[in-house]
């Protein structure tokens, strides 16, 4: 498809890599990286960027983006972010469609959602506000084309105090989602994969009212007067590079007369001092008022003892007028400004002094990359509050033990204005080696306290969805580590007075192996925190080594927190948090971490109960499924069972093959619900079907009798079932269905169809229900596929799409046995990370007496 002409907008695009808030290379931040690198967009990226920028602008939003489906079923990924640094939204880069969040619900139900303010969001989606407790409004529009659900379009704006979105805005935004869906549908039809599996890219939308910050470079030969200017410097001057004369006169011609002499002053001072020299100058562009630029000249020495003959440097267009730049330099406090991507667009002399970095090394860089002491976990919620809610914020940041700065942020539609001022040391002292509970201090600002209070809420909500110990550990990794800027996590569980490693991330490979299975008599912090019940904090690895001499320490120079996992007074295990840099732990922060450890312990204890109950239910179910299927001449049957990955219990899916006097009975069923109860009902139903079949009953009588038995057993229980009675000699079959998915029939030539068998109500509803009998034929080489709905259900898609996917897969397999075909069908389902239901599959192939090569034929093969 052709990319819209509007994509000619000069988007500022950044692709984010593996970096996260608070994380930098050991070499320090690289200028202009923003956690990633500038990348050209492919066709899919351009379509997403254009749609996001346009739709957000039409409804007066100041930020937003697009979530797109990924290769992982049920998982959406943030593909594009507009008007915000992508790093600020890292905890929300991945979004499962089953999560109780507006993006997931919009995608799941294909419905427009509007949240007017924080109060409405708290009522409908408390987990959203637990992570983003700021007053802002948001719009969500589904992006789909026909039956294809691609993702969700999001716009963020100022809170509107409960007012409904204007009908015109609602229509414009939903239309934008529809148009994006149509564009993605074209790409999909043309063969372009419409999925997103990488990190998001950030787009700084063009602003016609503000010039961007630009930096040009030059190389000036003082002897000849030749001056080499790059394209950006020519753009600042407003001339075509081809028209630039390549002399110093070409530059002075664009300066105001009174500033032209400063060029020579820069050259003379740089030559005399041997150091870089900075001057403010005014340049003229046609009829526009003069604009302020900043020129830096650096001497280049040809050889030791020989004076400079060349000056290189940069020309920075601050994007501001003369008055604002000069006025800012007169202020005693530090003054700086940021664009919506948090790149520094201006800094006055006082800000330069307080930060301790030359101005030309600040402008154009992301705030927390240019100023490392502003890249700390406690500050990230302040940045979100300013950019999402447009709320002025103020906090204290430490440059050192006794060197503190008050940072104030004043947001607007185009960016943020900030101030810096020297501040007193906070009331609390950064943590030392001790356990928690040594009195309460305070955070640097009320916003820090609010952030600390909602962290347990956010983690608690997320932990309610975690079932297994692995899921609990994954939630802690996704929610707890980003909240506190941690990089390493280890969780140990207690079993028979020994601690066993259940989860680790971020540690060097094999480093934790010696501590796996240690007894409770070992003198290591992970054991002592559990046996004493007190958390232990170390602000540096040096202090950890001093407290535990002889303990193996990794090469990290950061801090460690050891948290006891205790649930209702019972020890469960211990948790280790690791940080890349030394840091203190404020008393209130220790209290929060201790509370979070209690939540983790309760979730792990619940997961351990689940593991025990699940093992019992799975053992019961495995015992009830057939150990082997009967061998019948010229008929081959293969059964497969795959448990689900979600939920507290196993399901009641079953299959069976029964050799009766009337023929071969093929059975598949699914009992409603999960757990030991469902498995027990399944066993009783399987026994009932087998008894009726062996009693020489007709297919409809088998289901009618099983239906009445289920109502007698449990009037509140329901089940689906499909029963097929096959004559192995003739291939004729009679089938009955009770609310079960339609079977698939693959012909000898590979053509596969979804059968249309009339059926009755599910079992357990009406004792008088009758089940119609359908007739079909299995030709030699044909395959009949019976399956439960877990094989065709996929979160966020219609069940018909799942049936079609299964039909297409079965039709494509060729030159393999039906056992291999069954494995392939199950393998595709196994790749899904989250399967809410179990899967049962029964394949039946009929062969002729002459066939010796019993493999599936491909299309067109006789």
mmCIF file of C-alpha atoms in Angstrom, residues 257-385:
data_model
loop_
_atom_site.group_PDB
_atom_site.id
_atom_site.type_symbol
_atom_site.label_atom_id
_atom_site.label_comp_id
_atom_site.label_asym_id
_atom_site.label_seq_id
_atom_site.Cartn_x
_atom_site.Cartn_y
_atom_site.Cartn_z
ATOM 1 C CA UNK A 257 26.560 43.442 12.793
ATOM 2 C CA UNK A 258 27.295 43.984 16.464
ATOM 3 C CA UNK A 259 27.918 40.244 16.995
ATOM 4 C CA UNK A 260 30.086 39.575 13.956
ATOM 5 C CA UNK A 261 33.264 40.614 15.784
ATOM 6 C CA UNK A 262 32.654 37.878 18.389
ATOM 7 C CA UNK A 263 33.730 35.231 15.889
ATOM 8 C CA UNK A 264 37.248 36.707 15.876
ATOM 9 C CA UNK A 265 37.135 37.136 19.639
ATOM 10 C CA UNK A 266 36.378 33.420 19.964
ATOM 11 C CA UNK A 267 39.325 32.546 17.691
ATOM 12 C CA UNK A 268 41.745 34.867 19.547
ATOM 13 C CA UNK A 269 40.752 33.697 23.049
ATOM 14 C CA UNK A 270 40.805 30.002 22.058
ATOM 15 C CA UNK A 271 44.283 30.486 20.542
ATOM 16 C CA UNK A 272 45.610 32.254 23.630
ATOM 17 C CA UNK A 273 44.105 30.018 26.309
ATOM 18 C CA UNK A 274 44.047 26.695 24.474
ATOM 19 C CA UNK A 275 40.558 26.062 25.927
ATOM 20 C CA UNK A 276 37.041 25.993 24.429
ATOM 21 C CA UNK A 277 35.298 29.376 24.313
ATOM 22 C CA UNK A 278 31.518 29.927 24.333
ATOM 23 C CA UNK A 279 29.693 33.022 23.094
ATOM 24 C CA UNK A 280 26.040 33.937 22.605
ATOM 25 C CA UNK A 281 25.240 35.503 19.217
ATOM 26 C CA UNK A 282 22.200 36.567 17.218
ATOM 27 C CA UNK A 283 21.542 35.339 13.706
ATOM 28 C CA UNK A 284 19.204 36.752 11.076
ATOM 29 C CA UNK A 285 16.870 34.714 8.869
ATOM 30 C CA UNK A 286 15.158 36.703 6.104
ATOM 31 C CA UNK A 287 12.516 38.937 7.705
ATOM 32 C CA UNK A 288 12.296 37.023 11.003
ATOM 33 C CA UNK A 289 13.461 38.695 14.243
ATOM 34 C CA UNK A 290 17.016 37.825 15.310
ATOM 35 C CA UNK A 291 17.338 34.510 17.107
ATOM 36 C CA UNK A 292 19.758 33.560 19.834
ATOM 37 C CA UNK A 293 22.385 30.887 19.119
ATOM 38 C CA UNK A 294 25.341 29.632 21.093
ATOM 39 C CA UNK A 295 28.735 29.184 19.411
ATOM 40 C CA UNK A 296 31.496 27.057 20.934
ATOM 41 C CA UNK A 297 35.016 27.232 19.466
ATOM 42 C CA UNK A 298 37.787 24.733 20.248
ATOM 43 C CA UNK A 299 41.429 25.249 19.241
ATOM 44 C CA UNK A 300 43.149 22.611 17.108
ATOM 45 C CA UNK A 301 46.949 22.543 17.528
ATOM 46 C CA UNK A 302 49.033 21.320 14.595
ATOM 47 C CA UNK A 303 51.983 20.266 16.831
ATOM 48 C CA UNK A 304 53.347 20.919 20.335
ATOM 49 C CA UNK A 305 54.564 24.476 20.725
ATOM 50 C CA UNK A 306 52.879 25.681 17.558
ATOM 51 C CA UNK A 307 49.882 27.975 17.901
ATOM 52 C CA UNK A 308 46.503 27.041 16.619
ATOM 53 C CA UNK A 309 45.681 27.625 12.977
ATOM 54 C CA UNK A 310 42.249 26.050 13.104
ATOM 55 C CA UNK A 311 39.148 26.286 15.251
ATOM 56 C CA UNK A 312 36.423 23.680 15.285
ATOM 57 C CA UNK A 313 33.179 23.958 17.119
ATOM 58 C CA UNK A 314 29.416 23.856 17.187
ATOM 59 C CA UNK A 315 26.541 26.261 16.684
ATOM 60 C CA UNK A 316 23.526 25.495 18.864
ATOM 61 C CA UNK A 317 20.127 26.910 17.930
ATOM 62 C CA UNK A 318 18.319 26.880 21.277
ATOM 63 C CA UNK A 319 14.913 27.224 19.661
ATOM 64 C CA UNK A 320 14.228 30.322 21.768
ATOM 65 C CA UNK A 321 14.213 34.033 21.098
ATOM 66 C CA UNK A 322 16.824 36.534 22.257
ATOM 67 C CA UNK A 323 14.837 37.804 25.205
ATOM 68 C CA UNK A 324 14.021 34.431 26.769
ATOM 69 C CA UNK A 325 17.596 33.210 26.521
ATOM 70 C CA UNK A 326 19.164 36.326 27.970
ATOM 71 C CA UNK A 327 16.480 36.679 30.614
ATOM 72 C CA UNK A 328 17.103 33.125 31.781
ATOM 73 C CA UNK A 329 20.791 33.765 32.249
ATOM 74 C CA UNK A 330 20.029 36.642 34.607
ATOM 75 C CA UNK A 331 18.162 34.390 37.075
ATOM 76 C CA UNK A 332 20.018 33.196 40.191
ATOM 77 C CA UNK A 333 18.278 29.800 40.177
ATOM 78 C CA UNK A 334 18.878 27.139 37.601
ATOM 79 C CA UNK A 335 16.388 27.254 34.735
ATOM 80 C CA UNK A 336 15.923 24.625 32.039
ATOM 81 C CA UNK A 337 13.263 23.448 29.620
ATOM 82 C CA UNK A 338 12.355 20.047 28.182
ATOM 83 C CA UNK A 339 10.344 18.973 25.173
ATOM 84 C CA UNK A 340 7.712 16.230 25.411
ATOM 85 C CA UNK A 341 10.432 13.608 25.007
ATOM 86 C CA UNK A 342 12.244 15.053 28.049
ATOM 87 C CA UNK A 343 15.141 16.285 25.920
ATOM 88 C CA UNK A 344 16.780 19.430 27.267
ATOM 89 C CA UNK A 345 16.037 22.347 24.950
ATOM 90 C CA UNK A 346 17.479 25.131 27.118
ATOM 91 C CA UNK A 347 19.570 25.568 30.243
ATOM 92 C CA UNK A 348 20.737 28.847 31.758
ATOM 93 C CA UNK A 349 24.155 29.492 33.299
ATOM 94 C CA UNK A 350 22.951 28.714 36.832
ATOM 95 C CA UNK A 351 21.561 25.340 35.737
ATOM 96 C CA UNK A 352 24.848 24.636 34.023
ATOM 97 C CA UNK A 353 26.730 25.356 37.255
ATOM 98 C CA UNK A 354 24.394 23.328 39.482
ATOM 99 C CA UNK A 355 24.443 20.337 37.167
ATOM 100 C CA UNK A 356 28.176 20.598 36.652
ATOM 101 C CA UNK A 357 28.053 19.951 32.911
ATOM 102 C CA UNK A 358 28.753 22.425 30.079
ATOM 103 C CA UNK A 359 25.626 23.662 28.374
ATOM 104 C CA UNK A 360 26.573 22.357 24.956
ATOM 105 C CA UNK A 361 26.710 18.862 26.492
ATOM 106 C CA UNK A 362 23.235 19.228 27.984
ATOM 107 C CA UNK A 363 21.138 20.620 25.145
ATOM 108 C CA UNK A 364 19.597 17.905 22.989
ATOM 109 C CA UNK A 365 20.033 15.119 25.533
ATOM 110 C CA UNK A 366 17.405 13.372 27.632
ATOM 111 C CA UNK A 367 17.277 14.831 31.135
ATOM 112 C CA UNK A 368 18.148 11.688 33.118
ATOM 113 C CA UNK A 369 20.895 10.740 30.673
ATOM 114 C CA UNK A 370 22.508 14.155 30.804
ATOM 115 C CA UNK A 371 22.122 14.399 34.599
ATOM 116 C CA UNK A 372 22.862 10.972 36.157
ATOM 117 C CA UNK A 373 21.730 11.942 39.658
ATOM 118 C CA UNK A 374 18.243 12.552 38.226
ATOM 119 C CA UNK A 375 18.123 8.972 36.912
ATOM 120 C CA UNK A 376 16.880 7.296 40.071
ATOM 121 C CA UNK A 377 13.778 5.168 40.668
ATOM 122 C CA UNK A 378 12.231 7.594 43.140
ATOM 123 C CA UNK A 379 12.139 10.357 40.508
ATOM 124 C CA UNK A 380 10.335 8.493 37.721
ATOM 125 C CA UNK A 381 6.856 8.968 39.161
ATOM 126 C CA UNK A 382 7.498 12.727 39.298
ATOM 127 C CA UNK A 383 8.260 12.732 35.585
ATOM 128 C CA UNK A 384 5.087 10.720 34.897
ATOM 129 C CA UNK A 385 2.999 13.095 37.016
#
